[in-house]
Amino acid sequence: MLVECAQLVESKTDQAVKLLVKFKDSVSKNDDPVEQFGFYFAEGLCIRVIVVELDTDRVYTGAWLGTYFGFIAGRYPSQDSPFSPAESLKPRIGLVGDEHFDQSFMQPSLEKFPQEELHQTTMEESMGTTLVSNVCVDIRGRIADKRTTGGWKAAPFIIAYASSLIFDLTSWPIEADIFFLSVFPVNEVAERLAFYAIAVNMVAYLVFQMHQSLPDAATHVTDWIGAAFVLTLFGAFCADAYLGRFKTIVIFSCIYTVGMVLLTLSASIDSLRPPQCKVRPCPQATGGQTWFLYGALALIALGTGGIKPCVSTFGADQFDEADKKEVPKKYAFFNWFFLAINMGALFGITVFVYIQDNKGWAWGFGLPTGAMVFSIVILVAGIRFYRFQEPMGSPFTRFVQVMWASVRNHLHGVQVGHQTELYEVKTNESDIKGAQNFLDKAAVVTDPEADTRNRWRLCTITQVEEFKSFLRILPVWASTIALSISFAQLSTFFISQANIMDRKLGSNFTIPAGSVPIFSVINALILVPIYEKVIVPILRKRTGHSRGITSLQRIGAGLFISIFAVASAALVEKKRRHSPNPSDMSVFWLFPQFFLIGSAEVFSYVGQLEFFYDEATDGTRSISSAMFLSEIGIGSWLSTAIVKIIERATGGEEKGWLRNNLNLSKLDYFYWVLTSINAVNLAVYVWIAVLYKGRGGAVGSVRSESVFEMGDGVLLEKEDDKGEKF
């Protein structure tokens, strides 16, 4: 019977109905529980066919016997609800035999079935539903199916690095491996390739092609990098509020590409650059030449701002947080994503920097432009495998509404007491952990007769708690900005040091100065797989934590390492400056500072990815991802400010610590200042991290809800951990 019904899943509705009637007649003559159970199984499959036939906007791709519990455990409308085919396809997690099952469209009587035969298990612990439990949809707007979307079917298009295949091969479906092998490299690799190909050598381009001074070029580059990463807040806003993450990535990738084309033109056309000279002072670039270059860099910065906050969160969206099998893969994804960034950086600072130095700037900028175009094509090619989160409105608007309603009610004398009724809409996804009296005033119902839909007067608890979650991460965010000041030196003064050192490798090859950060990149490429496959299992056994250590501990480890990274830079620079012939000192003396700064980045970057994604709500994940990326931008701007302050405080370009000629400068003093800042910052961070109680670590449980009907929402009474109302 079951096989016959399963074969008709793809058939016409009338055949399914006839089969259902046939089964019903036969089972009514037999009281055997097993046969009755089989009938309800067949009935579930047949009704699934009927529902799909009624929903003409959906294309059904087939049903499997393994999705039985997903078909009948609450996926049909209850008797007292109007029938909606689209609604009937939405999954609701419930126990087989509980009210979700008993109130289903079929209304079976499970209580007469032996429990040892039903095992009363959840869908996920049984053969399980194949649809995601969150709000992700596929390209056609249907609830995403795990068999055909997301996971490692989609992730390779996003992270694009072959090590993922090697180290996680056993957990990938076969078709994912095939597609993975065909899509190297893609968007994130290409974007980082282009960005690093520009960033690490832009100081040299501004000095030798645009004839700017070294301090000015360094500050202009850090300003540009700062703008690129601060603009991630704008990109995240567009994604969360209006466009969704995928559309944002594609649109801003196109903007990025236009900027790359203009930059290539600037390096190709002689009239867009000042004439070359061998003896300084050289003629300065004209206003038109400068603004054309800055316009190209501005478009690249804007494109970066749209791409960066969305790629990591879009990749994480491909994994269902309610699926125990997919959750570990999501955290592995963050490591491989970081690996993809470094793979792009590896190509950018080696192959393309070499091309810039030896084949010309036009080729050095033009080839990354082509790679970026190719990446957009490949990213779009994987569209049918993706899971999409629909935009949920502007989080900033919701935050302002909470503040406005809180202040308004506070000025009207509203108090939040033990038995104060708070407003909430009817939803199963609400009431995030945590409570603070002042902001709770935004959810206090002052007039039961008033319009509850005006969010400027009355906010939901979910809206209030979303704002609180955002506020809680701000101290952690602020206490990690100092690390980005150190990272800013990677593309400025670290490169300037390498530029005046002996970079010969053998007798015939000279390492381009812009390629020296490869020391940092190679460290990351080696350390990430080792951390994921060796260190995490060891730490997991010792700590019992699923990821070995918490994301906050991982960030703290990065901050700790950064102190030694900058201190080693100071010691090496002191030795170089006091050596008899500084130019003969090997560039490999810079290896410790690059190695350590790379190690700090491995811990802090991935830790921040995990932390900001976990602590964010569904509607603020792009914004939260942009928060930590904006640290890089703010750190770059602070680096510029510190350079300017030190330059003026120590005597300017003629006598100061930072001059055009590093042999006459005291760059090691500047590094010691940064070391002190990092040490103080670490102490502040540890204090904040110890006190931090986030969504996963908040004291107490999510409040139980006593529900009272009121308009389009409900009133909630607070309960403590023991279930006592207060």
XYZ file of C-alpha atoms in Angstrom:
726
model
C 0.000 0.000 0.000
C 2.702 2.455 0.967
C 4.746 1.743 -2.143
C 1.679 2.141 -4.350
C 0.842 5.494 -2.735
C 4.416 6.719 -2.971
C 4.432 5.946 -6.673
C 1.374 8.166 -7.109
C 2.909 11.165 -5.354
C 3.882 12.571 -8.737
C 0.551 11.588 -10.322
C -2.644 13.519 -10.894
C -4.935 14.554 -8.063
C -7.860 12.365 -9.159
C -5.687 9.237 -9.020
C -4.479 10.146 -5.548
C -8.049 10.731 -4.361
C -9.218 7.386 -5.771
C -6.353 5.636 -4.034
C -7.174 7.422 -0.778
C -10.828 6.311 -0.938
C -9.696 2.765 -1.675
C -7.415 2.739 1.364
C -10.097 4.260 3.589
C -12.613 1.573 2.636
C -10.119 -1.187 3.302
C -8.862 0.148 6.609
C -12.380 0.704 7.972
C -12.852 -3.077 7.832
C -9.675 -3.764 9.786
C -8.839 -2.606 13.315
C -5.190 -3.628 13.112
C -3.188 -0.605 14.472
C -0.315 -1.221 12.096
C -2.575 -1.165 9.031
C -4.344 1.940 10.331
C -0.994 3.590 10.817
C -0.151 2.703 7.217
C -3.419 4.233 6.060
C -2.673 7.541 7.726
C 0.776 7.415 6.210
C -0.741 6.958 2.752
C -3.340 9.604 3.506
C -0.601 12.066 4.347
C 1.111 11.464 1.029
C -2.092 11.721 -0.959
C -3.253 14.901 0.736
C 0.177 16.328 0.062
C -0.482 15.786 -3.645
C -3.912 17.418 -3.394
C -2.534 20.446 -1.567
C 0.240 20.908 -4.085
C -2.192 20.660 -6.992
C -4.314 23.430 -5.474
C -1.278 25.685 -5.078
C -0.625 26.578 -8.699
C 2.245 28.926 -7.866
C 4.439 26.139 -6.563
C 6.303 23.467 -8.474
C 6.419 20.210 -6.543
C 9.662 18.294 -7.059
C 8.708 15.000 -5.456
C 8.055 13.344 -2.105
C 10.082 10.767 -0.225
C 8.854 8.176 2.263
C 11.500 9.504 4.620
C 9.634 12.787 4.989
C 6.542 11.195 6.481
C 6.674 13.028 9.784
C 7.275 16.262 7.947
C 4.108 15.679 5.913
C 1.734 15.091 8.778
C 3.232 16.600 11.942
C 1.455 19.917 11.886
C 1.966 20.825 8.270
C -1.749 21.040 7.502
C -4.134 23.767 8.678
C -6.121 23.094 11.818
C -9.885 22.526 11.603
C -10.767 25.996 12.853
C -8.506 27.743 10.326
C -9.415 28.693 6.749
C -7.754 26.386 4.241
C -4.666 27.897 2.626
C -2.527 25.717 0.343
C 0.504 27.987 0.717
C 0.153 28.036 4.511
C -0.269 24.262 4.626
C 3.187 23.779 3.183
C 4.925 25.694 5.972
C 6.574 23.384 8.525
C 5.843 23.606 12.225
C 8.074 21.567 14.485
C 6.051 19.415 16.873
C 5.912 15.994 18.483
C 4.203 13.188 16.636
C 1.081 12.620 18.675
C 0.944 16.133 20.178
C -1.628 18.828 19.469
C 0.066 19.898 16.225
C -0.403 16.361 14.918
C -3.876 15.779 16.369
C -5.200 19.065 14.984
C -3.824 18.395 11.524
C -5.922 18.205 8.390
C -6.316 14.440 8.748
C -7.295 14.311 12.437
C -5.934 10.772 13.065
C -6.507 9.080 16.407
C -2.998 8.255 17.455
C -3.853 7.495 21.049
C -4.936 3.991 20.090
C -1.569 3.183 18.521
C 1.012 1.433 20.740
C 3.696 3.874 21.869
C 6.435 1.363 21.124
C 5.407 1.488 17.469
C 5.171 5.284 17.223
C 8.132 6.098 19.514
C 6.715 9.635 19.802
C 9.823 11.332 18.513
C 10.457 14.725 17.047
C 10.717 15.233 13.335
C 14.415 16.018 13.505
C 15.186 12.911 15.534
C 13.190 10.713 13.161
C 13.490 10.731 9.416
C 12.647 14.396 9.619
C 11.283 17.112 7.427
C 13.314 18.142 4.432
C 12.172 21.758 4.684
C 14.136 24.319 6.694
C 12.672 25.402 10.013
C 13.567 29.082 9.611
C 12.138 31.676 7.225
C 14.514 30.962 4.346
C 13.028 30.476 0.903
C 14.393 29.259 -2.409
C 14.627 31.184 -5.670
C 10.909 30.628 -6.404
C 9.811 31.933 -3.005
C 9.023 28.469 -1.618
C 10.207 27.334 1.783
C 13.705 26.024 1.120
C 14.197 22.264 0.824
C 17.359 20.978 2.493
C 17.819 18.341 -0.199
C 18.172 20.848 -3.023
C 19.283 24.107 -1.376
C 21.739 25.435 1.170
C 24.471 23.651 3.059
C 27.578 22.728 1.111
C 25.612 22.796 -2.121
C 25.525 26.587 -1.866
C 28.564 27.400 0.281
C 31.205 26.589 -2.384
C 29.802 29.321 -4.608
C 30.305 31.712 -1.710
C 33.562 30.749 -0.034
C 35.387 29.238 -3.021
C 38.303 27.422 -1.544
C 39.325 23.851 -2.344
C 40.576 23.062 1.173
C 36.953 22.909 2.249
C 36.489 19.950 -0.077
C 39.594 18.215 1.233
C 38.902 18.667 4.944
C 35.125 18.231 4.984
C 34.604 15.813 2.119
C 32.744 13.226 4.153
C 30.008 15.655 5.162
C 29.235 16.937 1.669
C 26.629 15.474 -0.660
C 28.179 14.144 -3.866
C 26.527 16.739 -6.054
C 28.013 19.479 -3.871
C 31.510 18.156 -4.524
C 30.942 18.197 -8.273
C 29.690 21.757 -8.255
C 32.457 22.812 -5.900
C 35.168 21.587 -8.218
C 33.665 23.614 -11.048
C 33.384 26.994 -9.335
C 36.863 27.920 -8.067
C 37.286 30.899 -7.594
C 34.130 32.994 -6.929
C 32.822 36.143 -5.332
C 34.571 36.403 -1.985
C 37.918 35.210 -3.329
C 37.697 37.588 -6.306
C 36.607 40.553 -4.176
C 39.436 40.044 -1.699
C 41.858 39.416 -4.556
C 40.955 42.758 -6.132
C 40.878 44.636 -2.824
C 44.256 43.399 -1.599
C 45.834 43.842 -5.019
C 44.929 47.518 -4.631
C 45.341 48.047 -0.881
C 48.821 46.619 -0.305
C 50.369 48.505 -3.215
C 48.259 51.671 -3.259
C 50.782 53.552 -1.105
C 53.431 52.826 -3.738
C 51.047 53.896 -6.518
C 50.272 57.204 -4.794
C 53.948 57.907 -4.062
C 55.527 56.880 -7.368
C 52.683 57.484 -9.833
C 50.673 60.315 -8.240
C 53.736 61.906 -6.534
C 52.344 62.159 -3.003
C 54.495 62.165 0.147
C 54.782 58.939 2.154
C 52.814 60.185 5.220
C 50.085 61.614 2.967
C 49.885 58.438 0.899
C 49.705 56.288 4.042
C 46.898 58.387 5.524
C 44.991 58.462 2.221
C 45.124 54.677 1.992
C 43.984 54.196 5.588
C 41.214 56.752 5.015
C 40.088 54.824 1.940
C 40.178 51.477 3.744
C 38.326 53.085 6.636
C 35.600 54.390 4.336
C 35.248 50.980 2.660
C 34.619 49.192 5.936
C 32.480 51.864 7.588
C 30.264 51.768 4.491
C 29.479 48.168 5.435
C 26.878 49.675 7.775
C 25.133 51.184 4.751
C 25.358 47.926 2.817
C 23.955 45.979 5.756
C 21.117 48.476 6.107
C 20.188 47.991 2.439
C 20.276 44.203 2.832
C 18.249 43.971 6.045
C 15.714 46.644 5.149
C 15.105 46.508 1.412
C 17.121 44.278 -0.898
C 17.985 41.078 0.923
C 21.533 39.783 1.104
C 21.867 38.158 -2.299
C 20.579 41.140 -4.284
C 22.792 43.450 -2.237
C 25.863 41.342 -3.029
C 25.121 41.317 -6.762
C 24.290 45.044 -7.031
C 27.287 46.224 -5.030
C 29.565 43.790 -6.865
C 28.578 45.577 -10.072
C 29.371 48.948 -8.455
C 32.711 47.530 -7.316
C 33.458 46.395 -10.873
C 32.715 49.856 -12.296
C 35.209 51.321 -9.815
C 37.807 48.760 -10.873
C 37.280 49.671 -14.532
C 37.815 53.377 -13.754
C 40.925 52.583 -11.706
C 42.306 50.576 -14.620
C 41.651 53.521 -16.945
C 43.447 55.839 -14.508
C 46.515 53.603 -14.658
C 46.293 53.125 -18.437
C 45.736 56.627 -19.829
C 48.695 59.004 -19.480
C 46.503 62.109 -19.299
C 44.906 60.758 -16.105
C 48.271 60.751 -14.266
C 51.006 63.363 -13.746
C 54.105 63.007 -15.962
C 56.749 60.665 -14.613
C 60.042 61.992 -13.243
C 63.243 60.625 -11.710
C 64.313 63.634 -9.634
C 62.186 65.054 -6.828
C 60.256 67.217 -6.345
C 58.003 65.779 -9.058
C 55.000 67.621 -10.536
C 51.830 67.068 -8.521
C 48.693 65.525 -9.976
C 46.068 67.975 -11.190
C 42.711 68.276 -9.506
C 41.005 66.378 -12.319
C 43.512 63.531 -12.195
C 43.218 63.266 -8.433
C 39.425 63.316 -8.405
C 39.183 60.715 -11.181
C 41.357 58.379 -9.109
C 39.480 59.128 -5.905
C 36.159 58.611 -7.697
C 37.262 55.138 -8.762
C 38.420 54.332 -5.225
C 35.129 55.676 -3.837
C 33.113 53.267 -6.005
C 35.348 50.396 -4.909
C 34.839 51.421 -1.278
C 31.065 51.577 -1.790
C 31.080 48.166 -3.455
C 33.127 46.731 -0.604
C 30.655 48.205 1.863
C 27.800 46.347 0.221
C 29.562 43.036 -0.299
C 31.445 42.472 2.952
C 28.616 42.448 5.537
C 26.384 40.248 3.394
C 28.646 37.476 2.121
C 29.392 35.901 5.502
C 25.789 36.145 6.721
C 24.432 34.943 3.373
C 26.734 31.949 3.639
C 25.597 31.244 7.200
C 21.969 31.470 6.035
C 22.604 28.313 4.017
C 22.637 26.285 7.243
C 19.497 25.585 9.286
C 20.083 26.506 12.937
C 17.381 24.051 14.050
C 19.097 21.138 12.317
C 21.659 19.529 14.596
C 23.561 18.204 11.597
C 23.845 21.599 9.919
C 24.805 23.694 12.969
C 28.420 22.382 13.204
C 28.800 22.965 9.472
C 27.770 26.578 9.937
C 30.613 27.206 12.379
C 33.006 25.328 10.109
C 31.807 27.621 7.331
C 33.104 30.682 9.193
C 36.586 29.146 9.274
C 36.518 28.260 5.585
C 35.108 31.682 4.787
C 38.093 33.282 6.484
C 40.269 30.892 4.522
C 38.634 32.140 1.297
C 39.500 35.709 2.217
C 43.117 34.749 2.689
C 43.170 32.764 -0.538
C 42.010 35.885 -2.368
C 44.593 37.921 -0.483
C 47.285 35.387 -1.404
C 46.660 35.865 -5.124
C 46.250 39.610 -4.717
C 49.518 40.255 -2.895
C 51.636 37.831 -4.912
C 50.573 37.330 -8.508
C 48.921 40.692 -9.062
C 51.412 42.766 -7.088
C 54.161 41.113 -9.120
C 52.290 42.041 -12.300
C 51.931 45.639 -11.078
C 55.658 45.905 -10.394
C 56.876 44.142 -13.528
C 54.161 44.384 -16.192
C 52.636 47.721 -15.319
C 49.793 49.107 -13.252
C 47.254 48.781 -16.067
C 47.670 44.995 -16.155
C 47.897 44.872 -12.366
C 44.494 46.530 -12.001
C 42.892 45.138 -15.170
C 43.253 41.447 -14.365
C 41.534 41.726 -10.938
C 38.745 43.584 -12.740
C 38.262 40.594 -15.022
C 38.294 38.251 -12.027
C 35.577 40.325 -10.387
C 33.346 40.118 -13.471
C 33.877 36.360 -13.610
C 32.999 36.020 -9.924
C 29.639 37.737 -10.398
C 28.757 35.296 -13.183
C 29.685 32.297 -11.030
C 27.838 33.654 -7.991
C 24.636 34.064 -9.995
C 25.124 30.599 -11.522
C 24.554 29.031 -8.106
C 21.264 30.833 -7.523
C 19.097 27.709 -7.556
C 21.067 26.233 -4.661
C 20.707 29.211 -2.320
C 18.428 29.835 0.630
C 17.252 33.423 0.882
C 16.236 35.486 3.907
C 13.623 38.042 2.985
C 14.345 41.650 4.103
C 12.640 42.359 7.421
C 12.518 46.153 7.385
C 14.921 48.736 8.707
C 16.371 47.733 12.092
C 17.398 51.339 12.718
C 13.770 52.436 12.375
C 12.743 49.804 14.922
C 15.508 50.962 17.277
C 14.423 54.601 17.032
C 10.801 53.567 17.626
C 11.802 51.797 20.844
C 13.760 54.821 22.068
C 10.954 57.230 21.154
C 8.237 55.135 22.789
C 10.396 54.576 25.894
C 11.133 58.282 26.338
C 7.521 59.206 25.602
C 6.126 56.780 28.186
C 8.818 57.773 30.695
C 7.847 61.437 30.371
C 4.228 60.412 30.921
C 5.215 58.769 34.211
C 4.864 55.166 33.074
C 6.508 52.678 35.442
C 7.437 49.030 34.858
C 6.489 47.023 37.915
C 6.378 43.359 38.790
C 2.912 42.904 37.334
C 3.105 45.329 34.456
C 1.490 43.957 31.307
C 3.690 44.174 28.229
C 2.548 44.039 24.627
C 3.474 41.357 22.123
C 2.161 40.192 18.787
C 1.003 36.641 18.295
C 4.079 34.732 17.199
C 6.176 31.765 18.197
C 9.395 33.681 17.442
C 9.356 36.413 20.055
C 10.391 37.557 23.498
C 14.178 37.434 23.178
C 16.128 36.933 26.425
C 16.817 39.847 28.727
C 15.000 42.739 30.357
C 15.771 46.338 31.277
C 13.080 48.471 32.830
C 13.579 51.726 30.949
C 13.358 50.224 27.474
C 10.522 47.937 28.608
C 8.413 51.076 28.932
C 8.132 51.090 25.144
C 6.024 47.904 25.419
C 3.779 49.046 28.291
C 0.128 49.307 27.299
C -1.058 52.667 28.626
C -4.367 52.723 26.757
C -5.985 49.347 25.928
C -8.358 51.094 23.522
C -5.593 52.768 21.502
C -4.381 51.577 18.107
C -1.767 48.912 18.825
C -0.353 49.110 15.298
C 1.379 52.463 15.898
C 4.924 51.363 16.749
C 5.936 54.944 17.612
C 3.606 54.702 20.622
C 3.612 51.005 21.485
C 6.375 48.545 20.615
C 6.350 44.788 20.961
C 8.556 42.980 23.444
C 10.384 41.367 20.534
C 11.154 44.809 19.129
C 12.400 46.012 22.520
C 14.523 42.932 23.115
C 15.997 43.176 19.622
C 17.211 46.668 20.491
C 18.614 45.431 23.799
C 20.503 42.660 22.031
C 22.033 45.264 19.747
C 23.008 47.499 22.680
C 24.627 44.597 24.531
C 27.145 43.936 21.771
C 28.289 47.565 21.548
C 30.834 47.373 24.435
C 32.382 44.236 22.913
C 32.473 45.949 19.538
C 34.127 49.089 20.948
C 36.743 47.127 22.889
C 38.082 45.421 19.759
C 38.617 48.528 17.628
C 42.223 48.913 18.840
C 43.096 45.645 17.121
C 42.107 47.196 13.787
C 44.590 50.033 14.362
C 47.331 47.405 14.329
C 45.866 45.731 11.245
C 45.975 49.092 9.442
C 49.778 49.023 9.583
C 49.787 45.870 7.466
C 49.114 47.839 4.278
C 51.018 51.012 5.214
C 54.140 51.129 7.390
C 54.804 47.368 7.280
C 54.964 47.660 3.481
C 57.081 50.824 3.709
C 59.589 48.937 5.864
C 59.759 46.108 3.339
C 60.246 48.588 0.508
C 63.669 49.710 1.811
C 64.966 46.292 2.921
C 66.765 43.559 1.018
C 64.021 41.594 -0.736
C 66.169 39.294 -2.831
C 65.207 35.640 -2.935
C 68.134 33.897 -4.546
C 70.190 35.650 -7.186
C 67.522 36.305 -9.811
C 64.264 37.105 -7.998
C 63.263 40.109 -5.893
C 60.122 39.876 -3.774
C 57.786 42.812 -4.515
C 57.292 44.927 -1.392
C 53.533 44.592 -1.730
C 53.852 40.798 -1.604
C 55.562 40.682 1.785
C 52.197 40.320 3.634
C 52.193 36.798 2.220
C 53.872 35.880 5.525
C 50.605 36.745 7.256
C 48.396 35.066 4.661
C 50.302 31.777 4.592
C 50.111 31.646 8.369
C 46.329 31.984 8.172
C 46.039 29.354 5.430
C 47.991 26.892 7.566
C 46.535 27.786 10.957
C 42.819 27.681 10.065
C 42.745 23.999 8.988
C 44.957 23.052 11.938
C 42.705 24.956 14.317
C 39.540 23.429 12.855
C 40.733 19.834 12.622
C 43.276 19.528 15.450
C 42.971 22.273 18.062
C 39.157 22.409 18.283
C 38.735 18.651 18.997
C 41.407 18.839 21.709
C 39.845 21.909 23.305
C 36.376 20.375 23.000
C 37.455 17.413 25.106
C 38.919 19.696 27.765
C 36.212 22.359 27.917
C 33.110 20.489 26.801
C 32.287 23.403 24.515
C 31.128 22.443 21.014
C 33.615 24.886 19.438
C 36.442 24.281 21.901
C 36.375 27.812 23.273
C 33.736 30.507 23.137
C 33.775 33.215 20.509
C 34.654 35.806 23.186
C 37.644 33.738 24.302
C 38.755 33.408 20.700
C 38.573 37.185 20.210
C 40.537 37.674 23.432
C 43.261 35.341 22.171
C 43.564 37.483 19.050
C 43.856 40.668 21.105
C 46.554 39.078 23.264
C 48.617 37.978 20.251
C 48.333 41.432 18.654
C 50.344 42.945 21.529
C 53.332 40.776 20.661
C 52.843 41.393 16.933
C 53.304 45.156 17.252
C 56.025 44.786 19.906
C 58.010 42.542 17.566
C 57.600 45.170 14.830
C 59.086 47.774 17.176
C 62.065 45.570 18.041
C 62.788 44.717 14.396
C 62.535 48.363 13.335
C 64.904 49.410 16.126
C 67.438 46.810 14.973
C 67.030 47.876 11.338
C 67.397 51.570 12.131
C 70.581 51.034 14.164
C 72.225 48.605 11.760
C 75.274 49.945 9.821
C 73.506 49.521 6.474
C 69.703 49.326 6.959
C 69.051 48.596 3.275
C 71.057 45.364 3.472
C 68.895 43.921 6.238
C 66.821 40.988 4.928
C 63.083 41.468 4.589
C 62.646 38.116 6.332
C 63.308 39.940 9.614
C 59.726 41.162 9.208
C 58.429 37.599 9.319
C 57.619 37.602 13.101
C 55.393 40.685 12.978
C 53.519 39.446 9.891
C 53.206 35.939 11.328
C 51.857 37.179 14.657
C 49.456 39.702 13.138
C 48.144 36.880 10.921
C 47.646 34.656 13.972
C 45.824 37.454 15.774
C 43.557 37.853 12.761
C 42.752 34.128 12.603
C 41.490 34.158 16.172
C 39.834 37.554 16.288
C 38.266 37.676 12.818
C 36.568 34.275 12.966
C 35.663 34.812 16.617
C 33.933 38.059 15.719
C 32.121 36.415 12.802
C 30.731 33.798 15.189
C 29.968 36.253 17.984
C 28.127 38.874 15.963
C 26.133 36.275 14.014
C 25.091 34.368 17.149
C 24.182 37.442 19.169
C 22.187 39.099 16.387
C 18.488 38.597 15.796
C 17.197 37.508 12.397
C 16.457 41.102 11.411
C 19.858 42.519 12.412
C 22.373 39.924 11.251
C 23.731 41.924 8.330
C 23.966 45.009 10.555
C 25.751 43.016 13.255
C 28.182 41.590 10.720
C 28.788 45.130 9.485
C 29.459 46.243 13.052
C 32.630 44.219 13.354
C 33.685 45.070 9.798
C 33.224 48.748 10.592
C 35.851 48.260 13.312
C 38.411 47.850 10.535
C 37.294 51.143 9.024
C 37.252 53.013 12.308
C 40.617 51.479 13.203
C 42.027 52.755 9.909
C 40.714 56.253 10.616
C 42.103 56.145 14.145
C 45.439 55.062 12.696
C 45.348 58.132 10.462
C 44.532 60.327 13.453
C 47.351 58.836 15.536
C 49.819 59.340 12.667
C 48.783 62.995 12.336
C 48.954 63.598 16.095
C 52.394 61.982 16.427
C 53.656 63.776 13.336
C 52.697 67.173 14.756
C 53.678 66.417 18.349
C 57.180 65.234 17.457
C 58.279 67.991 15.108
C 56.566 67.439 11.782
C 57.987 65.949 8.596
C 61.456 67.435 9.124
C 62.230 66.291 12.695
C 59.377 64.006 13.717
C 59.125 60.268 14.269
C 57.461 59.751 10.873
C 59.242 61.186 7.833
C 59.482 60.455 4.133
C 62.792 58.693 4.772
C 62.227 55.830 7.214
C 65.967 55.604 7.880
C 65.710 59.040 9.508
C 62.400 58.286 11.222
C 61.674 56.675 14.576
C 58.965 54.270 13.476
C 59.768 51.942 16.364
C 58.525 54.613 18.794
C 55.230 54.704 16.899
C 54.972 50.913 17.218
C 55.564 51.104 20.979
C 52.667 53.549 21.246
C 50.442 51.025 19.448
C 51.707 48.238 21.727
C 50.673 50.241 24.788
C 47.249 50.912 23.283
C 46.761 47.185 22.596
C 47.784 46.228 26.149
C 45.355 48.669 27.759
C 42.644 47.616 25.328
C 43.101 43.934 26.233
C 42.516 44.706 29.916
C 39.347 46.621 29.057
C 38.140 43.819 26.781
C 38.656 41.119 29.437
C 36.627 43.155 31.911
C 33.793 43.607 29.393
C 33.862 39.961 28.270
C 33.669 38.657 31.847
C 30.612 40.804 32.542
C 28.949 40.094 29.198
C 25.655 38.231 29.291
C 24.331 37.779 25.802
C 21.532 35.836 24.197
C 23.327 32.577 24.826
C 24.591 33.461 28.271
C 21.904 35.567 29.836
C 21.018 34.699 33.392
C 17.611 33.137 33.571
C 15.429 31.582 30.977
C 13.184 32.972 28.341
C 10.088 34.258 30.005
C 7.106 31.963 30.007
C 4.090 33.612 28.530
C 0.593 33.941 29.909
C -1.356 35.038 26.892
C -4.333 37.347 26.899
C -6.059 38.302 23.657
C -5.942 42.008 22.858
C -6.461 43.291 19.329
C -3.756 42.037 17.002
C -1.435 41.246 19.866
C -1.217 39.716 23.329
C -0.321 40.853 26.816
C 2.492 39.076 28.621
C 3.017 38.662 32.342
C 6.611 38.229 33.490
C 7.628 35.057 35.301
C 10.838 34.289 37.121
C 12.998 31.187 36.656
C 10.844 29.172 39.050
C 7.696 29.933 37.114
C 6.362 32.363 39.737
C 4.692 35.498 38.422
C 6.006 38.836 39.586
